[in-house]
Amino acid sequence: MQSDMKKSFVFVLSMMLLTVGFTGCKYFKSVDGPGMERDSADIAAMDSMAMKAKEDIAGLIKELYAAASQNASDIDQRFACHAWRDTVAAVEKKDANLPEIGFFNDDYWTMMQDSNPSDLEARDIKFEQLDVEKGRATVDYTLYSSVQTVHQKLRFCREDGDWRVHDIIRFYTDSDGKEVQSSLMKSMQDYLSAPQEEASELNYTNMDGVYDSLDEDMNSVSRISLNADGTATWCMVGSLNYTEYTYRIEGNTICMKAKGVDSEEECYEYDSDTRTLKNEQGAVFYRQVVD
């Protein structure tokens, strides 16, 4: 009799444990902290949201570099967050009066100094960090082209419901040959916090460059080339003929005198705000970015 009662008790206990096992499998421990549990449906929903976020961000990167390959001028407006755009604008404002190239020396999206090639492509996209709830992501990728291969990261934030680039992480090789990371956002912020250097006096070195006059369609018409050795040339763009000069600098005035010709000097006022040379007749020559 006691044996039968023991068998009945074991059977009932086994059924109870089995029932608990089945009913309890709908819950999973969460990484949110001790004692926190999340319904499997919630976990499935979060997984789906994470997958959707990854698809959206990867698609955004592809779209960004498709635009860069066409040398589009509105990439920041389309793909970057407000903080990024405001910081870039502040850097450009600080550099507006510099006679030479300032903080930006390349296309920061591609690290190209020339026009971007048409075969730009982001490959090997890897998500280093993704927090859908907080709207944060860090993505590692390699930018391939026929010109160069660049390893970068993008940090994203979700702004106004859309994923936007908040920072570009570049990689450099240090003196020990190790690859190190550098935040372009932090570099810009450090640059902005540094005291503004006094504008240097004009000299042959910082005036060395090409200055073009432009027509109504912004096409180059004539060209003045100032050289660091104190010589200069003037020519019509596209012509093989040119006139040689020597020039002197007096304050913000550049005075050119033709070689081998008994003629008066031709003087131009240099405007550091617009980086232009302007003669007495009002003709304006704009400093060009030349590789």
PDB file of C-alpha atoms in Angstrom:
ATOM      1  CA  MET A   1       0.000   0.000   0.000  1.00  0.00           C
ATOM      2  CA  GLN A   2       2.791   2.353   0.965  1.00  0.00           C
ATOM      3  CA  SER A   3       4.580   1.392  -2.251  1.00  0.00           C
ATOM      4  CA  ASP A   4       1.525   2.334  -4.334  1.00  0.00           C
ATOM      5  CA  MET A   5       1.223   5.683  -2.504  1.00  0.00           C
ATOM      6  CA  LYS A   6       4.909   6.422  -3.184  1.00  0.00           C
ATOM      7  CA  LYS A   7       4.438   5.631  -6.874  1.00  0.00           C
ATOM      8  CA  SER A   8       1.394   7.928  -7.046  1.00  0.00           C
ATOM      9  CA  PHE A   9       3.307  10.735  -5.316  1.00  0.00           C
ATOM     10  CA  VAL A  10       6.269  10.429  -7.689  1.00  0.00           C
ATOM     11  CA  PHE A  11       3.941  10.429 -10.705  1.00  0.00           C
ATOM     12  CA  VAL A  12       2.079  13.546  -9.518  1.00  0.00           C
ATOM     13  CA  LEU A  13       5.365  15.338  -8.719  1.00  0.00           C
ATOM     14  CA  SER A  14       6.767  14.452 -12.134  1.00  0.00           C
ATOM     15  CA  MET A  15       3.685  15.830 -13.872  1.00  0.00           C
ATOM     16  CA  MET A  16       3.924  19.040 -11.845  1.00  0.00           C
ATOM     17  CA  LEU A  17       7.575  19.549 -12.816  1.00  0.00           C
ATOM     18  CA  LEU A  18       6.813  18.778 -16.435  1.00  0.00           C
ATOM     19  CA  THR A  19       3.980  21.311 -16.440  1.00  0.00           C
ATOM     20  CA  VAL A  20       6.211  23.987 -14.854  1.00  0.00           C
ATOM     21  CA  GLY A  21       8.867  23.254 -17.441  1.00  0.00           C
ATOM     22  CA  PHE A  22       6.512  23.836 -20.369  1.00  0.00           C
ATOM     23  CA  THR A  23       4.796  26.894 -18.952  1.00  0.00           C
ATOM     24  CA  GLY A  24       8.097  28.429 -17.844  1.00  0.00           C
ATOM     25  CA  CYS A  25       9.836  28.251 -21.224  1.00  0.00           C
ATOM     26  CA  LYS A  26       8.092  31.388 -22.439  1.00  0.00           C
ATOM     27  CA  TYR A  27      10.416  33.465 -20.212  1.00  0.00           C
ATOM     28  CA  PHE A  28      14.089  34.159 -20.739  1.00  0.00           C
ATOM     29  CA  LYS A  29      16.569  35.843 -18.501  1.00  0.00           C
ATOM     30  CA  SER A  30      17.438  39.317 -19.766  1.00  0.00           C
ATOM     31  CA  VAL A  31      20.754  41.143 -19.641  1.00  0.00           C
ATOM     32  CA  ASP A  32      18.918  44.068 -18.091  1.00  0.00           C
ATOM     33  CA  GLY A  33      19.886  42.931 -14.586  1.00  0.00           C
ATOM     34  CA  PRO A  34      19.230  40.416 -11.841  1.00  0.00           C
ATOM     35  CA  GLY A  35      15.631  39.474 -11.390  1.00  0.00           C
ATOM     36  CA  MET A  36      14.573  41.078 -14.696  1.00  0.00           C
ATOM     37  CA  GLU A  37      12.693  38.826 -17.106  1.00  0.00           C
ATOM     38  CA  ARG A  38      11.476  39.527 -20.586  1.00  0.00           C
ATOM     39  CA  ASP A  39       8.784  37.737 -22.529  1.00  0.00           C
ATOM     40  CA  SER A  40      10.025  35.758 -25.517  1.00  0.00           C
ATOM     41  CA  ALA A  41       7.748  37.848 -27.715  1.00  0.00           C
ATOM     42  CA  ASP A  42       9.572  40.981 -26.498  1.00  0.00           C
ATOM     43  CA  ILE A  43      12.922  39.393 -27.302  1.00  0.00           C
ATOM     44  CA  ALA A  44      11.719  38.421 -30.759  1.00  0.00           C
ATOM     45  CA  ALA A  45      10.496  41.979 -31.306  1.00  0.00           C
ATOM     46  CA  MET A  46      13.851  43.408 -30.205  1.00  0.00           C
ATOM     47  CA  ASP A  47      15.697  41.016 -32.508  1.00  0.00           C
ATOM     48  CA  SER A  48      13.477  42.109 -35.375  1.00  0.00           C
ATOM     49  CA  MET A  49      14.111  45.786 -34.576  1.00  0.00           C
ATOM     50  CA  ALA A  50      17.868  45.183 -34.433  1.00  0.00           C
ATOM     51  CA  MET A  51      17.798  43.394 -37.784  1.00  0.00           C
ATOM     52  CA  LYS A  52      15.772  46.235 -39.307  1.00  0.00           C
ATOM     53  CA  ALA A  53      18.202  48.827 -37.877  1.00  0.00           C
ATOM     54  CA  LYS A  54      21.178  46.968 -39.350  1.00  0.00           C
ATOM     55  CA  GLU A  55      19.497  46.819 -42.753  1.00  0.00           C
ATOM     56  CA  ASP A  56      18.659  50.540 -42.605  1.00  0.00           C
ATOM     57  CA  ILE A  57      22.163  51.596 -41.523  1.00  0.00           C
ATOM     58  CA  ALA A  58      23.948  49.357 -44.043  1.00  0.00           C
ATOM     59  CA  GLY A  59      21.672  50.720 -46.759  1.00  0.00           C
ATOM     60  CA  LEU A  60      22.432  54.263 -45.607  1.00  0.00           C
ATOM     61  CA  ILE A  61      26.171  53.667 -45.894  1.00  0.00           C
ATOM     62  CA  LYS A  62      25.751  52.267 -49.403  1.00  0.00           C
ATOM     63  CA  GLU A  63      23.584  55.248 -50.390  1.00  0.00           C
ATOM     64  CA  LEU A  64      26.065  57.718 -48.865  1.00  0.00           C
ATOM     65  CA  TYR A  65      28.980  56.429 -50.906  1.00  0.00           C
ATOM     66  CA  ALA A  66      26.898  56.158 -54.040  1.00  0.00           C
ATOM     67  CA  ALA A  67      26.321  59.894 -53.639  1.00  0.00           C
ATOM     68  CA  ALA A  68      30.021  60.473 -52.862  1.00  0.00           C
ATOM     69  CA  SER A  69      30.998  58.608 -56.037  1.00  0.00           C
ATOM     70  CA  GLN A  70      28.971  61.210 -57.951  1.00  0.00           C
ATOM     71  CA  ASN A  71      30.675  64.015 -55.971  1.00  0.00           C
ATOM     72  CA  ALA A  72      27.321  65.155 -54.591  1.00  0.00           C
ATOM     73  CA  SER A  73      27.475  68.404 -52.618  1.00  0.00           C
ATOM     74  CA  ASP A  74      24.647  67.667 -50.150  1.00  0.00           C
ATOM     75  CA  ILE A  75      26.010  64.583 -48.356  1.00  0.00           C
ATOM     76  CA  ASP A  76      26.201  66.254 -44.935  1.00  0.00           C
ATOM     77  CA  GLN A  77      22.646  67.531 -45.234  1.00  0.00           C
ATOM     78  CA  ARG A  78      21.292  64.139 -46.293  1.00  0.00           C
ATOM     79  CA  PHE A  79      23.263  61.791 -44.047  1.00  0.00           C
ATOM     80  CA  ALA A  80      24.785  63.636 -41.050  1.00  0.00           C
ATOM     81  CA  CYS A  81      23.207  64.736 -37.784  1.00  0.00           C
ATOM     82  CA  HIS A  82      22.736  68.356 -36.714  1.00  0.00           C
ATOM     83  CA  ALA A  83      25.708  68.238 -34.325  1.00  0.00           C
ATOM     84  CA  TRP A  84      28.028  67.116 -37.126  1.00  0.00           C
ATOM     85  CA  ARG A  85      26.791  69.780 -39.542  1.00  0.00           C
ATOM     86  CA  ASP A  86      27.055  72.530 -36.912  1.00  0.00           C
ATOM     87  CA  THR A  87      30.607  71.496 -35.991  1.00  0.00           C
ATOM     88  CA  VAL A  88      31.742  71.412 -39.630  1.00  0.00           C
ATOM     89  CA  ALA A  89      30.189  74.862 -40.190  1.00  0.00           C
ATOM     90  CA  ALA A  90      32.042  76.228 -37.148  1.00  0.00           C
ATOM     91  CA  VAL A  91      35.365  74.860 -38.415  1.00  0.00           C
ATOM     92  CA  GLU A  92      34.807  76.339 -41.876  1.00  0.00           C
ATOM     93  CA  LYS A  93      33.936  79.700 -40.313  1.00  0.00           C
ATOM     94  CA  LYS A  94      37.155  79.650 -38.260  1.00  0.00           C
ATOM     95  CA  ASP A  95      39.175  78.843 -41.381  1.00  0.00           C
ATOM     96  CA  ALA A  96      37.466  81.417 -43.598  1.00  0.00           C
ATOM     97  CA  ASN A  97      40.199  84.027 -43.096  1.00  0.00           C
ATOM     98  CA  LEU A  98      43.192  81.733 -43.465  1.00  0.00           C
ATOM     99  CA  PRO A  99      45.352  82.422 -46.529  1.00  0.00           C
ATOM    100  CA  GLU A 100      46.138  78.710 -46.755  1.00  0.00           C
ATOM    101  CA  ILE A 101      44.220  75.445 -46.406  1.00  0.00           C
ATOM    102  CA  GLY A 102      42.759  75.068 -42.926  1.00  0.00           C
ATOM    103  CA  PHE A 103      41.541  72.055 -40.947  1.00  0.00           C
ATOM    104  CA  PHE A 104      40.045  70.130 -43.874  1.00  0.00           C
ATOM    105  CA  ASN A 105      42.600  68.942 -46.378  1.00  0.00           C
ATOM    106  CA  ASP A 106      40.487  66.255 -48.037  1.00  0.00           C
ATOM    107  CA  ASP A 107      36.959  64.960 -48.469  1.00  0.00           C
ATOM    108  CA  TYR A 108      36.391  63.696 -44.931  1.00  0.00           C
ATOM    109  CA  TRP A 109      33.895  61.070 -46.110  1.00  0.00           C
ATOM    110  CA  THR A 110      36.398  59.427 -48.471  1.00  0.00           C
ATOM    111  CA  MET A 111      39.860  60.791 -47.516  1.00  0.00           C
ATOM    112  CA  MET A 112      40.274  61.779 -51.175  1.00  0.00           C
ATOM    113  CA  GLN A 113      42.000  65.019 -52.130  1.00  0.00           C
ATOM    114  CA  ASP A 114      40.924  64.807 -55.759  1.00  0.00           C
ATOM    115  CA  SER A 115      37.452  64.203 -57.130  1.00  0.00           C
ATOM    116  CA  ASN A 116      35.987  60.974 -55.831  1.00  0.00           C
ATOM    117  CA  PRO A 117      36.186  58.006 -58.236  1.00  0.00           C
ATOM    118  CA  SER A 118      32.955  56.577 -59.580  1.00  0.00           C
ATOM    119  CA  ASP A 119      33.641  53.064 -58.245  1.00  0.00           C
ATOM    120  CA  LEU A 120      33.540  53.864 -54.517  1.00  0.00           C
ATOM    121  CA  GLU A 121      32.025  50.990 -52.561  1.00  0.00           C
ATOM    122  CA  ALA A 122      31.679  50.264 -48.826  1.00  0.00           C
ATOM    123  CA  ARG A 123      32.485  46.615 -48.120  1.00  0.00           C
ATOM    124  CA  ASP A 124      33.023  44.350 -45.112  1.00  0.00           C
ATOM    125  CA  ILE A 125      30.413  46.213 -43.092  1.00  0.00           C
ATOM    126  CA  LYS A 126      30.494  45.024 -39.474  1.00  0.00           C
ATOM    127  CA  PHE A 127      28.403  46.274 -36.565  1.00  0.00           C
ATOM    128  CA  GLU A 128      30.687  46.876 -33.622  1.00  0.00           C
ATOM    129  CA  GLN A 129      27.930  48.266 -31.407  1.00  0.00           C
ATOM    130  CA  LEU A 130      24.161  48.616 -31.782  1.00  0.00           C
ATOM    131  CA  ASP A 131      21.649  49.866 -29.217  1.00  0.00           C
ATOM    132  CA  VAL A 132      18.274  50.273 -30.889  1.00  0.00           C
ATOM    133  CA  GLU A 133      16.546  51.572 -27.774  1.00  0.00           C
ATOM    134  CA  LYS A 134      19.115  54.354 -27.233  1.00  0.00           C
ATOM    135  CA  GLY A 135      19.563  54.971 -30.944  1.00  0.00           C
ATOM    136  CA  ARG A 136      23.324  54.400 -31.073  1.00  0.00           C
ATOM    137  CA  ALA A 137      25.466  52.356 -33.462  1.00  0.00           C
ATOM    138  CA  THR A 138      29.112  51.987 -34.490  1.00  0.00           C
ATOM    139  CA  VAL A 139      29.902  50.395 -37.844  1.00  0.00           C
ATOM    140  CA  ASP A 140      33.286  49.255 -39.129  1.00  0.00           C
ATOM    141  CA  TYR A 141      33.804  49.039 -42.908  1.00  0.00           C
ATOM    142  CA  THR A 142      36.326  49.292 -45.713  1.00  0.00           C
ATOM    143  CA  LEU A 143      35.915  51.811 -48.520  1.00  0.00           C
ATOM    144  CA  TYR A 144      37.180  50.334 -51.776  1.00  0.00           C
ATOM    145  CA  SER A 145      37.931  52.156 -55.026  1.00  0.00           C
ATOM    146  CA  SER A 146      40.341  51.981 -57.941  1.00  0.00           C
ATOM    147  CA  VAL A 147      42.300  54.843 -56.345  1.00  0.00           C
ATOM    148  CA  GLN A 148      42.768  53.719 -52.747  1.00  0.00           C
ATOM    149  CA  THR A 149      41.403  51.501 -49.970  1.00  0.00           C
ATOM    150  CA  VAL A 150      40.409  53.159 -46.696  1.00  0.00           C
ATOM    151  CA  HIS A 151      39.500  51.552 -43.351  1.00  0.00           C
ATOM    152  CA  GLN A 152      37.013  53.663 -41.369  1.00  0.00           C
ATOM    153  CA  LYS A 153      34.175  53.546 -38.859  1.00  0.00           C
ATOM    154  CA  LEU A 154      30.980  55.554 -38.665  1.00  0.00           C
ATOM    155  CA  ARG A 155      29.136  56.329 -35.450  1.00  0.00           C
ATOM    156  CA  PHE A 156      25.398  56.753 -35.850  1.00  0.00           C
ATOM    157  CA  CYS A 157      22.654  58.297 -33.758  1.00  0.00           C
ATOM    158  CA  ARG A 158      18.924  58.251 -34.352  1.00  0.00           C
ATOM    159  CA  GLU A 159      17.670  61.781 -34.892  1.00  0.00           C
ATOM    160  CA  ASP A 160      14.107  62.782 -35.774  1.00  0.00           C
ATOM    161  CA  GLY A 161      13.342  59.105 -36.354  1.00  0.00           C
ATOM    162  CA  ASP A 162      16.190  58.565 -38.854  1.00  0.00           C
ATOM    163  CA  TRP A 163      19.664  57.111 -38.450  1.00  0.00           C
ATOM    164  CA  ARG A 164      22.287  59.817 -38.985  1.00  0.00           C
ATOM    165  CA  VAL A 165      26.094  59.887 -38.981  1.00  0.00           C
ATOM    166  CA  HIS A 166      27.425  61.520 -35.815  1.00  0.00           C
ATOM    167  CA  ASP A 167      31.149  60.856 -36.166  1.00  0.00           C
ATOM    168  CA  ILE A 168      33.795  59.463 -38.511  1.00  0.00           C
ATOM    169  CA  ILE A 169      36.531  57.307 -36.982  1.00  0.00           C
ATOM    170  CA  ARG A 170      39.744  57.214 -38.947  1.00  0.00           C
ATOM    171  CA  PHE A 171      42.653  54.807 -38.624  1.00  0.00           C
ATOM    172  CA  TYR A 172      46.300  55.802 -38.641  1.00  0.00           C
ATOM    173  CA  THR A 173      49.575  53.960 -38.227  1.00  0.00           C
ATOM    174  CA  ASP A 174      51.605  55.318 -35.323  1.00  0.00           C
ATOM    175  CA  SER A 175      55.406  55.461 -35.006  1.00  0.00           C
ATOM    176  CA  ASP A 176      55.423  51.892 -33.677  1.00  0.00           C
ATOM    177  CA  GLY A 177      53.554  50.611 -36.718  1.00  0.00           C
ATOM    178  CA  LYS A 178      50.332  50.059 -34.777  1.00  0.00           C
ATOM    179  CA  GLU A 179      46.912  51.004 -36.129  1.00  0.00           C
ATOM    180  CA  VAL A 180      45.276  53.665 -33.944  1.00  0.00           C
ATOM    181  CA  GLN A 181      41.836  55.265 -34.100  1.00  0.00           C
ATOM    182  CA  SER A 182      40.995  58.954 -34.218  1.00  0.00           C
ATOM    183  CA  SER A 183      37.585  60.605 -33.839  1.00  0.00           C
ATOM    184  CA  LEU A 184      37.089  63.345 -36.424  1.00  0.00           C
ATOM    185  CA  MET A 185      34.358  64.923 -34.290  1.00  0.00           C
ATOM    186  CA  LYS A 186      36.730  65.208 -31.308  1.00  0.00           C
ATOM    187  CA  SER A 187      39.505  66.529 -33.541  1.00  0.00           C
ATOM    188  CA  MET A 188      37.175  69.256 -34.805  1.00  0.00           C
ATOM    189  CA  GLN A 189      36.085  70.136 -31.273  1.00  0.00           C
ATOM    190  CA  ASP A 190      39.710  70.341 -30.111  1.00  0.00           C
ATOM    191  CA  TYR A 191      40.528  72.521 -33.108  1.00  0.00           C
ATOM    192  CA  LEU A 192      37.642  74.874 -32.332  1.00  0.00           C
ATOM    193  CA  SER A 193      38.660  75.181 -28.678  1.00  0.00           C
ATOM    194  CA  ALA A 194      42.252  76.102 -29.596  1.00  0.00           C
ATOM    195  CA  PRO A 195      42.967  79.865 -29.764  1.00  0.00           C
ATOM    196  CA  GLN A 196      42.710  81.461 -33.185  1.00  0.00           C
ATOM    197  CA  GLU A 197      46.123  82.133 -34.643  1.00  0.00           C
ATOM    198  CA  GLU A 198      46.854  85.632 -35.824  1.00  0.00           C
ATOM    199  CA  ALA A 199      46.642  86.002 -39.567  1.00  0.00           C
ATOM    200  CA  SER A 200      50.191  85.868 -40.892  1.00  0.00           C
ATOM    201  CA  GLU A 201      51.592  88.608 -43.082  1.00  0.00           C
ATOM    202  CA  LEU A 202      51.583  87.923 -46.787  1.00  0.00           C
ATOM    203  CA  ASN A 203      54.804  86.469 -48.112  1.00  0.00           C
ATOM    204  CA  TYR A 204      55.999  84.545 -51.139  1.00  0.00           C
ATOM    205  CA  THR A 205      55.357  81.207 -49.436  1.00  0.00           C
ATOM    206  CA  ASN A 206      51.729  81.709 -48.415  1.00  0.00           C
ATOM    207  CA  MET A 207      50.825  83.534 -51.638  1.00  0.00           C
ATOM    208  CA  ASP A 208      52.222  80.731 -53.793  1.00  0.00           C
ATOM    209  CA  GLY A 209      49.257  79.496 -55.837  1.00  0.00           C
ATOM    210  CA  VAL A 210      46.973  79.813 -58.853  1.00  0.00           C
ATOM    211  CA  TYR A 211      44.348  82.572 -59.170  1.00  0.00           C
ATOM    212  CA  ASP A 212      41.697  82.494 -61.929  1.00  0.00           C
ATOM    213  CA  SER A 213      39.250  85.040 -63.256  1.00  0.00           C
ATOM    214  CA  LEU A 214      35.836  83.489 -63.972  1.00  0.00           C
ATOM    215  CA  ASP A 215      33.043  84.101 -66.450  1.00  0.00           C
ATOM    216  CA  GLU A 216      29.308  84.152 -65.636  1.00  0.00           C
ATOM    217  CA  ASP A 217      29.182  80.353 -65.756  1.00  0.00           C
ATOM    218  CA  MET A 218      32.094  80.095 -63.271  1.00  0.00           C
ATOM    219  CA  ASN A 219      34.482  78.888 -65.976  1.00  0.00           C
ATOM    220  CA  SER A 220      38.136  79.948 -65.692  1.00  0.00           C
ATOM    221  CA  VAL A 221      39.106  82.608 -68.241  1.00  0.00           C
ATOM    222  CA  SER A 222      42.552  83.991 -67.364  1.00  0.00           C
ATOM    223  CA  ARG A 223      45.110  82.865 -64.808  1.00  0.00           C
ATOM    224  CA  ILE A 224      47.755  84.399 -62.569  1.00  0.00           C
ATOM    225  CA  SER A 225      50.293  82.018 -61.064  1.00  0.00           C
ATOM    226  CA  LEU A 226      52.302  83.358 -58.133  1.00  0.00           C
ATOM    227  CA  ASN A 227      55.419  81.362 -57.316  1.00  0.00           C
ATOM    228  CA  ALA A 228      57.291  81.038 -54.034  1.00  0.00           C
ATOM    229  CA  ASP A 229      60.490  82.365 -55.647  1.00  0.00           C
ATOM    230  CA  GLY A 230      58.952  85.794 -56.363  1.00  0.00           C
ATOM    231  CA  THR A 231      58.163  85.122 -60.022  1.00  0.00           C
ATOM    232  CA  ALA A 232      54.715  85.011 -61.617  1.00  0.00           C
ATOM    233  CA  THR A 233      52.980  84.297 -64.923  1.00  0.00           C
ATOM    234  CA  TRP A 234      49.768  85.454 -66.590  1.00  0.00           C
ATOM    235  CA  CYS A 235      47.969  83.606 -69.381  1.00  0.00           C
ATOM    236  CA  MET A 236      44.602  82.911 -70.940  1.00  0.00           C
ATOM    237  CA  VAL A 237      43.347  79.531 -69.743  1.00  0.00           C
ATOM    238  CA  GLY A 238      43.916  76.946 -72.471  1.00  0.00           C
ATOM    239  CA  SER A 239      46.571  79.024 -74.248  1.00  0.00           C
ATOM    240  CA  LEU A 240      50.217  78.025 -74.503  1.00  0.00           C
ATOM    241  CA  ASN A 241      51.327  81.670 -74.507  1.00  0.00           C
ATOM    242  CA  TYR A 242      52.056  83.407 -71.232  1.00  0.00           C
ATOM    243  CA  THR A 243      53.752  86.505 -69.852  1.00  0.00           C
ATOM    244  CA  GLU A 244      56.433  86.263 -67.174  1.00  0.00           C
ATOM    245  CA  TYR A 245      56.584  88.643 -64.206  1.00  0.00           C
ATOM    246  CA  THR A 246      58.390  89.329 -60.986  1.00  0.00           C
ATOM    247  CA  TYR A 247      56.296  90.541 -58.076  1.00  0.00           C
ATOM    248  CA  ARG A 248      56.653  92.221 -54.724  1.00  0.00           C
ATOM    249  CA  ILE A 249      54.417  92.268 -51.671  1.00  0.00           C
ATOM    250  CA  GLU A 250      53.546  95.404 -49.751  1.00  0.00           C
ATOM    251  CA  GLY A 251      51.028  94.736 -46.963  1.00  0.00           C
ATOM    252  CA  ASN A 252      48.029  93.190 -48.731  1.00  0.00           C
ATOM    253  CA  THR A 253      49.063  94.466 -52.151  1.00  0.00           C
ATOM    254  CA  ILE A 254      50.689  92.297 -54.821  1.00  0.00           C
ATOM    255  CA  CYS A 255      52.510  94.301 -57.515  1.00  0.00           C
ATOM    256  CA  MET A 256      53.625  92.484 -60.668  1.00  0.00           C
ATOM    257  CA  LYS A 257      56.118  93.788 -63.231  1.00  0.00           C
ATOM    258  CA  ALA A 258      56.604  92.137 -66.613  1.00  0.00           C
ATOM    259  CA  LYS A 259      60.064  90.747 -67.292  1.00  0.00           C
ATOM    260  CA  GLY A 260      62.106  92.362 -70.064  1.00  0.00           C
ATOM    261  CA  VAL A 261      59.497  95.051 -70.714  1.00  0.00           C
ATOM    262  CA  ASP A 262      59.651  98.699 -69.721  1.00  0.00           C
ATOM    263  CA  SER A 263      56.172  98.955 -68.244  1.00  0.00           C
ATOM    264  CA  GLU A 264      54.441  99.975 -65.054  1.00  0.00           C
ATOM    265  CA  GLU A 265      53.587  97.537 -62.293  1.00  0.00           C
ATOM    266  CA  GLU A 266      50.169  95.932 -62.201  1.00  0.00           C
ATOM    267  CA  CYS A 267      48.920  95.867 -58.599  1.00  0.00           C
ATOM    268  CA  TYR A 268      46.286  93.680 -57.001  1.00  0.00           C
ATOM    269  CA  GLU A 269      44.699  93.835 -53.543  1.00  0.00           C
ATOM    270  CA  TYR A 270      44.516  90.478 -51.790  1.00  0.00           C
ATOM    271  CA  ASP A 271      41.363  89.792 -49.737  1.00  0.00           C
ATOM    272  CA  SER A 272      42.051  87.035 -47.195  1.00  0.00           C
ATOM    273  CA  ASP A 273      38.304  86.588 -46.507  1.00  0.00           C
ATOM    274  CA  THR A 274      37.518  85.629 -50.102  1.00  0.00           C
ATOM    275  CA  ARG A 275      41.049  84.577 -51.118  1.00  0.00           C
ATOM    276  CA  THR A 276      40.920  86.808 -54.144  1.00  0.00           C
ATOM    277  CA  LEU A 277      43.170  89.220 -56.032  1.00  0.00           C
ATOM    278  CA  LYS A 278      41.487  92.366 -57.391  1.00  0.00           C
ATOM    279  CA  ASN A 279      43.109  94.874 -59.740  1.00  0.00           C
ATOM    280  CA  GLU A 280      42.374  98.605 -60.145  1.00  0.00           C
ATOM    281  CA  GLN A 281      39.940  97.873 -62.982  1.00  0.00           C
ATOM    282  CA  GLY A 282      37.869  95.605 -60.725  1.00  0.00           C
ATOM    283  CA  ALA A 283      38.878  92.274 -62.267  1.00  0.00           C
ATOM    284  CA  VAL A 284      38.801  89.539 -59.623  1.00  0.00           C
ATOM    285  CA  PHE A 285      41.010  86.449 -59.562  1.00  0.00           C
ATOM    286  CA  TYR A 286      39.965  83.591 -57.247  1.00  0.00           C
ATOM    287  CA  ARG A 287      42.487  81.342 -55.575  1.00  0.00           C
ATOM    288  CA  GLN A 288      42.152  77.783 -56.895  1.00  0.00           C
ATOM    289  CA  VAL A 289      42.677  74.492 -55.075  1.00  0.00           C
ATOM    290  CA  VAL A 290      45.392  72.728 -57.039  1.00  0.00           C
ATOM    291  CA  ASP A 291      46.865  69.303 -56.298  1.00  0.00           C
TER     292      ASP A 291
END
